[in-house]
Short mmCIF file of C-alpha atoms in Angstrom, two decimals:
data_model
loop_
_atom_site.label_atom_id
_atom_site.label_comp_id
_atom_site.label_asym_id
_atom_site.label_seq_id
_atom_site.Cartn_x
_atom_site.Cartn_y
_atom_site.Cartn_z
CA UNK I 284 -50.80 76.17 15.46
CA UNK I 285 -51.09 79.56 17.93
CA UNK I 286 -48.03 81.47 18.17
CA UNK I 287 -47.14 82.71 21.49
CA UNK I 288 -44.76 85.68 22.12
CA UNK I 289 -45.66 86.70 25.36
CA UNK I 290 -43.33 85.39 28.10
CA UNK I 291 -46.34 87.64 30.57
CA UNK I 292 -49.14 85.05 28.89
CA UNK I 293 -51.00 83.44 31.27
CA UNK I 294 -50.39 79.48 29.38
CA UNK I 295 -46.47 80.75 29.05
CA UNK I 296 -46.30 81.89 33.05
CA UNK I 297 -48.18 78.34 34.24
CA UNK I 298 -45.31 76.11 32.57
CA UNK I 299 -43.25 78.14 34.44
CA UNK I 300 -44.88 77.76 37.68
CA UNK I 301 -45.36 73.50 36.33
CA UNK I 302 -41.48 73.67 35.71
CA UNK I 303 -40.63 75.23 38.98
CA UNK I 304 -43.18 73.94 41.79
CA UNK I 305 -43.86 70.05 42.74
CA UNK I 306 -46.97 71.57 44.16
CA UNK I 307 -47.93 73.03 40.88
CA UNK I 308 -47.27 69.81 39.30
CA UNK I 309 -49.20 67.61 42.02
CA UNK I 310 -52.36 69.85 41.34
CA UNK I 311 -52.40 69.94 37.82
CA UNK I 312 -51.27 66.02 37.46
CA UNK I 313 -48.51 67.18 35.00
CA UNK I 314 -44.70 67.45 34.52
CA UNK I 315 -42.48 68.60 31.73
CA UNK I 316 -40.35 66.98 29.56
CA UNK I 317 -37.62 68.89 27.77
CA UNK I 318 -35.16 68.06 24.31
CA UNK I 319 -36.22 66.29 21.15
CA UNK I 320 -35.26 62.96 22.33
CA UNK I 321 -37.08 62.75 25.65
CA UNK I 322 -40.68 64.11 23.90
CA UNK I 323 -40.30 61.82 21.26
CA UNK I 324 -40.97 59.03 24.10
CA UNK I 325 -43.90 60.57 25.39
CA UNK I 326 -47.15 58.21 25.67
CA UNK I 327 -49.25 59.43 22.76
CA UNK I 328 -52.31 59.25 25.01
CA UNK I 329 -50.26 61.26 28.27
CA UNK I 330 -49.24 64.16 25.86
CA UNK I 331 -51.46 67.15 26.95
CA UNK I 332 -49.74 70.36 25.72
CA UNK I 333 -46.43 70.17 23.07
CA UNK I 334 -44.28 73.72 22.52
CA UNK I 335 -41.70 74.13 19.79
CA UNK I 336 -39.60 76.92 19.32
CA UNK I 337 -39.92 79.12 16.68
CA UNK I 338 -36.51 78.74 15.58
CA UNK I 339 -36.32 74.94 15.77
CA UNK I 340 -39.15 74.83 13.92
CA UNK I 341 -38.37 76.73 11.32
CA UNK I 342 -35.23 74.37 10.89
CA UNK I 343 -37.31 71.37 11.23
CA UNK I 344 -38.99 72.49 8.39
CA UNK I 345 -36.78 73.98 5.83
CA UNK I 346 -34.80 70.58 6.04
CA UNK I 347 -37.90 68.58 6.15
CA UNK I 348 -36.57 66.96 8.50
CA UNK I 349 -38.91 66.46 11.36
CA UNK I 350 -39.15 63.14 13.67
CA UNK I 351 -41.71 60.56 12.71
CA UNK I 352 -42.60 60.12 15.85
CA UNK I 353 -42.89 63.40 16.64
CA UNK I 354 -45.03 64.52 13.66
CA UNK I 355 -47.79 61.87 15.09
CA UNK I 356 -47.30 63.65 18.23
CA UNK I 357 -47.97 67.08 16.88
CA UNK I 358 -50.73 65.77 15.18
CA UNK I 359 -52.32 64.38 18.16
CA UNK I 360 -52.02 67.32 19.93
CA UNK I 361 -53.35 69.95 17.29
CA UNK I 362 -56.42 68.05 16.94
CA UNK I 363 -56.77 69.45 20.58
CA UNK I 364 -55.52 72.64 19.91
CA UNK I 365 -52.79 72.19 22.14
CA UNK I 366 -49.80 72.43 19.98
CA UNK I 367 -48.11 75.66 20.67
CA UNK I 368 -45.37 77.72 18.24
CA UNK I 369 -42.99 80.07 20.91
CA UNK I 370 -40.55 82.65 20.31
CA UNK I 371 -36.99 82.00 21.39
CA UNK I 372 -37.18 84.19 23.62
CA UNK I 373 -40.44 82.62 25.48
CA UNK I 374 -38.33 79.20 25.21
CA UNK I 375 -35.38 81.09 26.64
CA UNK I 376 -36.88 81.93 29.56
CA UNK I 377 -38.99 78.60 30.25
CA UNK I 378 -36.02 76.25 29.48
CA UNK I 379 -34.09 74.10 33.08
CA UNK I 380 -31.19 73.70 30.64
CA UNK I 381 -28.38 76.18 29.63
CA UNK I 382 -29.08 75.74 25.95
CA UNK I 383 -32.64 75.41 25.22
CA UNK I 384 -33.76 72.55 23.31
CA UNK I 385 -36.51 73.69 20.86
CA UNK I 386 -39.29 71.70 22.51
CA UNK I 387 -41.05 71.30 25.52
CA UNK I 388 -44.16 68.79 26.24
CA UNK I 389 -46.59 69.04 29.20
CA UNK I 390 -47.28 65.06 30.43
CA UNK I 391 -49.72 63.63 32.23
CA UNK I 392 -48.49 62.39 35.42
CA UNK I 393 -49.58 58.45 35.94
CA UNK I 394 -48.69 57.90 39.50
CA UNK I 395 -48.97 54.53 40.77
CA UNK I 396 -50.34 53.26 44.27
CA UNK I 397 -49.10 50.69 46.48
CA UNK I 398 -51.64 47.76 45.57
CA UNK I 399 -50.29 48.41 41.93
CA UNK I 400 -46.97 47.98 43.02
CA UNK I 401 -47.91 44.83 44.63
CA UNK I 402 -51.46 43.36 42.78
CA UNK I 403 -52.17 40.89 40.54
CA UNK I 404 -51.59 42.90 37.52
CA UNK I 405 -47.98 44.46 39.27
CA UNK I 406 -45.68 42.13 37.45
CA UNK I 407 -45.48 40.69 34.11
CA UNK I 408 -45.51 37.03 32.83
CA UNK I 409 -45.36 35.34 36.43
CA UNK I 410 -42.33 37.70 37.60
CA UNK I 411 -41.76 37.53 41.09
CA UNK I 412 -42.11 41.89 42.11
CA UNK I 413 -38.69 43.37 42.14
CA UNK I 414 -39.10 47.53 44.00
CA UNK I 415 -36.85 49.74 45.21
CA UNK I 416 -37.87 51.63 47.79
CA UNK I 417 -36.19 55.51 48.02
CA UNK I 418 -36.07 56.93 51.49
CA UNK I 419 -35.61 60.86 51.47
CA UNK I 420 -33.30 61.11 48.38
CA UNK I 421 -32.44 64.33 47.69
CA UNK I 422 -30.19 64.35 44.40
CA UNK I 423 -32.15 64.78 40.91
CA UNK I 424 -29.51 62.72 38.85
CA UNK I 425 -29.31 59.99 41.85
CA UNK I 426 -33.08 60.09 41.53
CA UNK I 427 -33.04 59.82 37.69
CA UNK I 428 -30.21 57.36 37.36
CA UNK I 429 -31.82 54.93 39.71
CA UNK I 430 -34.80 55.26 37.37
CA UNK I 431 -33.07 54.86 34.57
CA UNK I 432 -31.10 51.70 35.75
CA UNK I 433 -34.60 50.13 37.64
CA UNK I 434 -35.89 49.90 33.92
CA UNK I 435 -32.67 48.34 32.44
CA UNK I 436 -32.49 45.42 35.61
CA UNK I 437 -36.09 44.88 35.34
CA UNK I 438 -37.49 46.47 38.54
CA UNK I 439 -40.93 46.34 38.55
CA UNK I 440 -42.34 49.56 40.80
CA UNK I 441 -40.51 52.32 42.86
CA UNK I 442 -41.50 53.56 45.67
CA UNK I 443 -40.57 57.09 46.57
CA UNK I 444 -40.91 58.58 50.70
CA UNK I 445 -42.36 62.33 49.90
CA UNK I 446 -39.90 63.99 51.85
CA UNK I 447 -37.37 62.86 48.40
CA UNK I 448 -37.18 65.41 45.43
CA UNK I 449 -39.51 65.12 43.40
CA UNK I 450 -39.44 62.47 40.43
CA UNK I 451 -41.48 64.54 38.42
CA UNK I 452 -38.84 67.64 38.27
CA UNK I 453 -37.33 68.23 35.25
CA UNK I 454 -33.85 67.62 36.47
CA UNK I 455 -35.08 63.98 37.51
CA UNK I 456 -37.08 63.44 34.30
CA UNK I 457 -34.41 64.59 32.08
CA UNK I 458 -31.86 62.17 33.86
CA UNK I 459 -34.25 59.14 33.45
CA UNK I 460 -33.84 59.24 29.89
CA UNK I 461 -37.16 58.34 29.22
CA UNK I 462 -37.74 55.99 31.82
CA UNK I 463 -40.06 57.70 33.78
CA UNK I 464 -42.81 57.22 31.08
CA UNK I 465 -42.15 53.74 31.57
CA UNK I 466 -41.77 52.44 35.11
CA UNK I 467 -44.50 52.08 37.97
CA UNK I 468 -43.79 55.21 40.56
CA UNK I 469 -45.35 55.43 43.66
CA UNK I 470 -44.56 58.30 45.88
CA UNK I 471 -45.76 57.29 49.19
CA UNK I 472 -47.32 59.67 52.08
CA UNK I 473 -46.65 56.37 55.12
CA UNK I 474 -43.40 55.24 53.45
CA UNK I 475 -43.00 52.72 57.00
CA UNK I 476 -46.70 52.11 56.35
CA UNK I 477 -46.31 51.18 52.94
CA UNK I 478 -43.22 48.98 53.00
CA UNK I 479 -45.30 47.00 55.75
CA UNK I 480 -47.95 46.85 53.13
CA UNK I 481 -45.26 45.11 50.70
CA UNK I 482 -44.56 43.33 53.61
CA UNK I 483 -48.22 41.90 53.81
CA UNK I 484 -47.60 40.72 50.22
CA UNK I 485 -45.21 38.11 50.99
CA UNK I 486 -42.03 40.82 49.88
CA UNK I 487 -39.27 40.79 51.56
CA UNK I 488 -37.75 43.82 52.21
CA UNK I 489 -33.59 44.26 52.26
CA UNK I 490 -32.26 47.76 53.75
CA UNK I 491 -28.95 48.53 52.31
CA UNK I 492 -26.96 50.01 55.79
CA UNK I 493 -23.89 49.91 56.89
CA UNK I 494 -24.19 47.35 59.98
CA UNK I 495 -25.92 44.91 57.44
CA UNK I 496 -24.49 41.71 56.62
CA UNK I 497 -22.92 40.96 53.01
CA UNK I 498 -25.39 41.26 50.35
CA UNK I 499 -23.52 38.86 47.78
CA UNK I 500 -24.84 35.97 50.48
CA UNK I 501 -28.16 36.59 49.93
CA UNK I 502 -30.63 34.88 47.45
CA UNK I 503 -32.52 37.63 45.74
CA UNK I 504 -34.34 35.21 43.44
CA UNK I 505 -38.12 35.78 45.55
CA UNK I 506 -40.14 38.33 46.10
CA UNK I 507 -37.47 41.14 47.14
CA UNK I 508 -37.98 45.45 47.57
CA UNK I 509 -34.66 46.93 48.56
CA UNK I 510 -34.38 50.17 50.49
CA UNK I 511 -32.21 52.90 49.46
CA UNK I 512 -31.34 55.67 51.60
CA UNK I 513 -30.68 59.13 51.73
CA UNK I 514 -27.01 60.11 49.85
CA UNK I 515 -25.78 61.54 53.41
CA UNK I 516 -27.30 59.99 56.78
CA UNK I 517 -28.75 56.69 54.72
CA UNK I 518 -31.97 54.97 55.88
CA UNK I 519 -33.99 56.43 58.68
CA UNK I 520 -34.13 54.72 61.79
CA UNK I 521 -38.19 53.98 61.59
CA UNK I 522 -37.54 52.69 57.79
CA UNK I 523 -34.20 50.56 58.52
CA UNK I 524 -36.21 48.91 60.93
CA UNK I 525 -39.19 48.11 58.56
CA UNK I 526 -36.18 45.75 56.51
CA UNK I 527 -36.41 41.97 57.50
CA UNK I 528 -32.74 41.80 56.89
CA UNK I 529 -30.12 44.09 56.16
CA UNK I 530 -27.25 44.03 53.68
CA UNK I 531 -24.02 46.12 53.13
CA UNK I 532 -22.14 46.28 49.68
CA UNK I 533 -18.43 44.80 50.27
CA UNK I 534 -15.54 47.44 50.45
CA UNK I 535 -11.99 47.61 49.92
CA UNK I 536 -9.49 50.45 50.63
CA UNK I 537 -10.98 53.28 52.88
CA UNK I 538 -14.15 53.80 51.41
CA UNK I 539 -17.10 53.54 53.78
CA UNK I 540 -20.02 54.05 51.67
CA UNK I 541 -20.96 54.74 47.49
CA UNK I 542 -22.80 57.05 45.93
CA UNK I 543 -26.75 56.47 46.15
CA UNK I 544 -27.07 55.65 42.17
CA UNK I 545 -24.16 53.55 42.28
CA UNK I 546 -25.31 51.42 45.62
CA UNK I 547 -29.00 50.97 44.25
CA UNK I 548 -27.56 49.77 40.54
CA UNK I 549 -24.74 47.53 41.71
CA UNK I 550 -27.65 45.83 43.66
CA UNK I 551 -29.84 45.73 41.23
CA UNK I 552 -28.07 43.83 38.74
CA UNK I 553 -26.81 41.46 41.56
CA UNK I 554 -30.67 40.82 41.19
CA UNK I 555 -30.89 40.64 37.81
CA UNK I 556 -27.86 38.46 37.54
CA UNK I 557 -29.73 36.54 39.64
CA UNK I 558 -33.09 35.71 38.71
CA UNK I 559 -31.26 35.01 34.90
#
């Protein structure tokens, strides 16, 4: 295992460039994940570079006490020479979190496209396709709570406008909780383009808005995407009208709208309620 000091060494400064820049991360075809629990979910065959703290380590080992899981993982990677001890003070200054977790994993980004979204091979066991469609969302834990719940309600792709934040930021993969290894993700360059493509697939496509009609009147039970829009101004106009119907969530008292994460999970377990 090489030891790495250095926070000026030129492997240390391009994970901090990969944790920083979405461009850095689209070139390389990587993303980080951060904390014991989240690198102890990472594909076997995605892992590309694994850093441990020297510290952590040294823990691990005095209590013999290290993961299962991520023993294999170390293994994997050493074999590759890509298995990487740090100083604190190199994890100190790489960490996104105010108390640095010990470990760090480079991942190989497997971005979907549209036809998997929609192909023969999208959905599992004869499921009808179940995406949610995010237009221009610009939280990280909206992002990576609507991941998160998509896997537990049994969504089958997401598809992501590229003016959103970036799923692959370590804010939005630390919120997904390990989802993001997990789900189909497209991020889409023609997001009205691409929703027509769904479209073309026999999907129907629900906008959540405001001027929609009630959504507990619908029947979600065929082919559905649903559109979630940006936390402040909602769904742009071009996308909203890409939606064959629309659909608001019911109100009481003087609320007008909920949070992003909240809209897109209280519809998607209408769905999965649903489709039981």
């Amino acid at each position: 295992m090489v030891y790495l000091t250095s926070v000026t060494n030129d492997r240390i400064k391009d994970i901090a460039k990969l944790m920083k820049s979405s461009k850095r991360r689209r070139e390389r075809g990587v993303f980080i994940a951060e904390g014991l629990r989240l690198v102890s979910e990472v594909p076997a065959d995605r892992l590309e570079e694994l850093y441990i703290e020297e510290t952590f380590y040294e823990k691990q080992e005095a209590a013999d006490s290290f993961d299962e899981r991520l023993k294999a993982l170390m293994e994997a990677v050493e074999e590759k020479g890509m298995c990487f001890k740090i100083s604190d003070a190199v994890m100190n200054k790489l960490s996104d979190t105010e108390t640095p977790q010990g470990i760090l994993a480079v991942v190989k980004t497997e971005a979907a496209d549209i036809e998997s979204l929609t192909g023969q091979d999208a959905t599992a066991d004869g499921e009808k396709p179940f995406i949610i469609v995010m237009d221009g969302l610009q939280d990280p834990g909206n992002m990576g709570t609507i991941i998160r719940t998509a896997e537990g309600a049994g969504v089958t792709g997401i598809l992501i406008s590229n003016d959103s934040v970036d799923p692959y930021s370590p804010k939005v993969v630390r919120s997904t909780m390990g989802a993001v290894f997990r789900m189909k993700i497209c991020v889409s360059r023609d997001l009205a383009g691409d929703i027509g493509k769904l479209k073309e697939q026999g999907i129907t496509v629900f906008g959540t808005h405001l001027s929609g009609k009630e959504f507990y009147d619908e029947d979600f039970t065929g082919a559905a995407a649903f559109l979630i829009g940006n936390e402040g101004r909602g769904l742009k106009d071009e996308v909203a009208e890409t939606a064959d119907r629309l659909l608001r969530i019911p109100m009481k008292g003087n609320v007008e709208s909920l949070n992003a994460g909240v809209s897109a999970a209280v519809v998607m377990y209408e769905v999965l309620r649903q489709r039981r």
